[in-house]
């Protein structure tokens, strides 16, 4: 039996949203815009234009970058759980309603969030909450987004 080689693909944080001005115009025109859902197509700028590169842009960091660039007050990151938890999947599991950026940093250092799962969501939420005054991010389940906006569920991340 031949063993398949697995490839490791880089996952850089997005530096820029190339379609930002088009998205901004649609938002200003009152349109509902769906963007950065898959993270976007990773490109690098060279002398003669932009070229695709082998990478995966994380959708959470792309969404954070877009929200920051659009000067949003609130970022909602939707996931498969209603709230962020520490000690997830153990008898000590605790759901979090609120978390400051400082608390999130502590939990990250403690290894509370799984890489490739909750960790990038929490990091993106922290980046957004830290990017300007009065900014808040929320992580919750798609089906609970409305309840989260109403303050009934979800985990809010703030300075």
Short mmCIF file of C-alpha atoms in Angstrom, two decimals:
data_model
loop_
_atom_site.label_atom_id
_atom_site.label_comp_id
_atom_site.label_asym_id
_atom_site.label_seq_id
_atom_site.Cartn_x
_atom_site.Cartn_y
_atom_site.Cartn_z
CA UNK A 1 0.00 0.00 0.00
CA UNK A 2 1.37 3.36 -1.02
CA UNK A 3 1.15 6.18 1.50
CA UNK A 4 -0.24 9.49 0.24
CA UNK A 5 1.81 12.59 0.91
CA UNK A 6 -0.06 15.37 2.62
CA UNK A 7 0.63 18.94 1.63
CA UNK A 8 0.90 21.77 4.08
CA UNK A 9 -0.55 24.98 2.69
CA UNK A 10 0.19 28.34 4.32
CA UNK A 11 -2.71 30.27 5.85
CA UNK A 12 -1.60 33.91 6.03
CA UNK A 13 -3.68 36.68 7.54
CA UNK A 14 -5.18 38.84 4.81
CA UNK A 15 -3.37 42.14 4.33
CA UNK A 16 -5.96 43.80 2.12
CA UNK A 17 -9.45 43.22 0.70
CA UNK A 18 -9.01 44.01 -3.00
CA UNK A 19 -12.74 44.44 -3.63
CA UNK A 20 -13.16 46.76 -0.63
CA UNK A 21 -14.41 49.80 -2.53
CA UNK A 22 -16.99 47.76 -4.48
CA UNK A 23 -18.21 46.20 -1.24
CA UNK A 24 -18.28 49.61 0.48
CA UNK A 25 -20.40 51.05 -2.35
CA UNK A 26 -22.90 48.19 -2.15
CA UNK A 27 -23.18 48.61 1.64
CA UNK A 28 -23.68 52.38 1.25
CA UNK A 29 -26.39 51.65 -1.35
CA UNK A 30 -28.25 49.56 1.24
CA UNK A 31 -27.56 46.21 -0.36
CA UNK A 32 -27.01 43.04 1.63
CA UNK A 33 -23.46 41.95 0.85
CA UNK A 34 -22.05 38.48 1.38
CA UNK A 35 -18.26 38.57 1.18
CA UNK A 36 -15.20 36.77 2.53
CA UNK A 37 -17.22 33.65 3.36
CA UNK A 38 -14.54 31.32 2.05
CA UNK A 39 -11.75 33.67 2.97
CA UNK A 40 -11.21 34.82 -0.59
CA UNK A 41 -8.71 33.98 -3.29
CA UNK A 42 -5.14 34.49 -2.07
CA UNK A 43 -3.09 36.62 -4.42
CA UNK A 44 0.27 38.31 -4.33
CA UNK A 45 1.08 41.57 -6.05
CA UNK A 46 3.92 41.55 -8.53
CA UNK A 47 5.17 44.17 -10.98
CA UNK A 48 2.72 43.17 -13.69
CA UNK A 49 -0.38 42.50 -11.57
CA UNK A 50 -1.88 40.14 -9.03
CA UNK A 51 -1.28 36.41 -9.23
CA UNK A 52 -2.88 33.51 -7.38
CA UNK A 53 -0.75 31.71 -4.83
CA UNK A 54 -1.02 28.42 -2.98
CA UNK A 55 -2.50 29.42 0.33
CA UNK A 56 -5.77 29.37 2.21
CA UNK A 57 -7.07 32.67 3.53
CA UNK A 58 -8.86 32.08 6.83
CA UNK A 59 -12.49 33.24 6.57
CA UNK A 60 -12.54 34.56 10.13
CA UNK A 61 -9.51 36.80 9.61
CA UNK A 62 -10.82 37.91 6.20
CA UNK A 63 -14.16 38.84 7.74
CA UNK A 64 -12.40 40.71 10.54
CA UNK A 65 -10.30 42.64 8.04
CA UNK A 66 -13.37 43.55 6.00
CA UNK A 67 -15.33 44.68 9.08
CA UNK A 68 -12.39 46.76 10.25
CA UNK A 69 -11.90 48.38 6.83
CA UNK A 70 -15.63 49.16 6.56
CA UNK A 71 -15.44 50.79 10.02
CA UNK A 72 -18.11 48.47 11.41
CA UNK A 73 -19.05 48.65 15.08
CA UNK A 74 -19.95 44.98 15.42
CA UNK A 75 -18.62 41.73 13.96
CA UNK A 76 -20.55 38.47 14.19
CA UNK A 77 -18.62 35.26 13.62
CA UNK A 78 -20.93 32.30 13.07
CA UNK A 79 -19.87 28.81 14.05
CA UNK A 80 -21.20 25.42 15.13
CA UNK A 81 -21.71 26.26 18.81
CA UNK A 82 -23.86 28.83 20.60
CA UNK A 83 -21.03 30.18 22.75
CA UNK A 84 -17.29 29.89 23.22
CA UNK A 85 -16.28 27.48 25.97
CA UNK A 86 -13.20 26.88 28.06
CA UNK A 87 -12.31 23.30 29.01
CA UNK A 88 -14.44 22.32 26.01
CA UNK A 89 -15.61 18.71 25.98
CA UNK A 90 -14.57 18.02 29.57
CA UNK A 91 -16.55 17.86 32.82
CA UNK A 92 -15.14 21.34 33.60
CA UNK A 93 -16.59 22.89 30.42
CA UNK A 94 -17.82 26.45 30.96
CA UNK A 95 -19.69 28.54 28.38
CA UNK A 96 -18.59 32.19 28.20
CA UNK A 97 -21.04 35.04 27.68
CA UNK A 98 -18.44 37.82 27.72
CA UNK A 99 -14.69 37.83 27.31
CA UNK A 100 -12.30 40.75 27.28
CA UNK A 101 -9.34 40.75 24.91
CA UNK A 102 -7.08 40.30 27.96
CA UNK A 103 -9.08 37.25 29.12
CA UNK A 104 -8.98 35.80 25.62
CA UNK A 105 -5.19 36.20 25.55
CA UNK A 106 -4.96 34.31 28.84
CA UNK A 107 -7.19 31.49 27.55
CA UNK A 108 -5.14 31.25 24.35
CA UNK A 109 -1.90 31.01 26.34
CA UNK A 110 -3.59 28.30 28.41
CA UNK A 111 -4.39 26.32 25.23
CA UNK A 112 -8.16 26.56 25.66
CA UNK A 113 -9.05 26.95 21.98
CA UNK A 114 -8.35 24.37 19.29
CA UNK A 115 -6.18 25.51 16.35
CA UNK A 116 -8.12 25.40 13.08
CA UNK A 117 -11.39 25.48 15.00
CA UNK A 118 -12.23 28.01 17.74
CA UNK A 119 -8.76 29.59 17.98
CA UNK A 120 -8.88 31.61 14.72
CA UNK A 121 -12.43 32.76 15.54
CA UNK A 122 -11.36 34.05 18.95
CA UNK A 123 -8.20 35.65 17.50
CA UNK A 124 -10.20 37.39 14.75
CA UNK A 125 -12.73 38.61 17.35
CA UNK A 126 -9.87 39.94 19.49
CA UNK A 127 -8.32 41.72 16.50
CA UNK A 128 -11.64 43.40 15.71
CA UNK A 129 -12.40 44.39 19.31
CA UNK A 130 -8.89 45.86 19.56
CA UNK A 131 -9.10 47.77 16.27
CA UNK A 132 -11.13 50.72 17.46
CA UNK A 133 -13.11 52.22 20.31
CA UNK A 134 -16.48 50.70 21.16
CA UNK A 135 -16.01 47.71 18.84
CA UNK A 136 -17.44 44.36 19.85
CA UNK A 137 -17.31 40.95 18.24
CA UNK A 138 -19.69 38.08 18.90
CA UNK A 139 -19.25 34.37 18.27
CA UNK A 140 -22.40 32.28 18.06
CA UNK A 141 -24.41 29.68 16.19
CA UNK A 142 -26.07 30.73 12.89
CA UNK A 143 -29.51 29.77 14.20
CA UNK A 144 -28.92 31.93 17.29
CA UNK A 145 -27.57 35.04 15.55
CA UNK A 146 -30.75 37.06 16.11
CA UNK A 147 -30.83 36.09 19.79
CA UNK A 148 -27.15 37.04 20.01
CA UNK A 149 -27.81 40.47 18.55
CA UNK A 150 -30.58 40.88 21.12
CA UNK A 151 -28.10 40.01 23.90
CA UNK A 152 -29.71 36.66 24.75
CA UNK A 153 -26.81 34.38 23.75
CA UNK A 154 -23.41 34.20 22.11
CA UNK A 155 -19.99 35.18 23.41
CA UNK A 156 -19.18 38.89 23.20
CA UNK A 157 -15.52 39.88 22.90
CA UNK A 158 -14.61 43.46 23.85
CA UNK A 159 -11.71 45.52 25.14
#
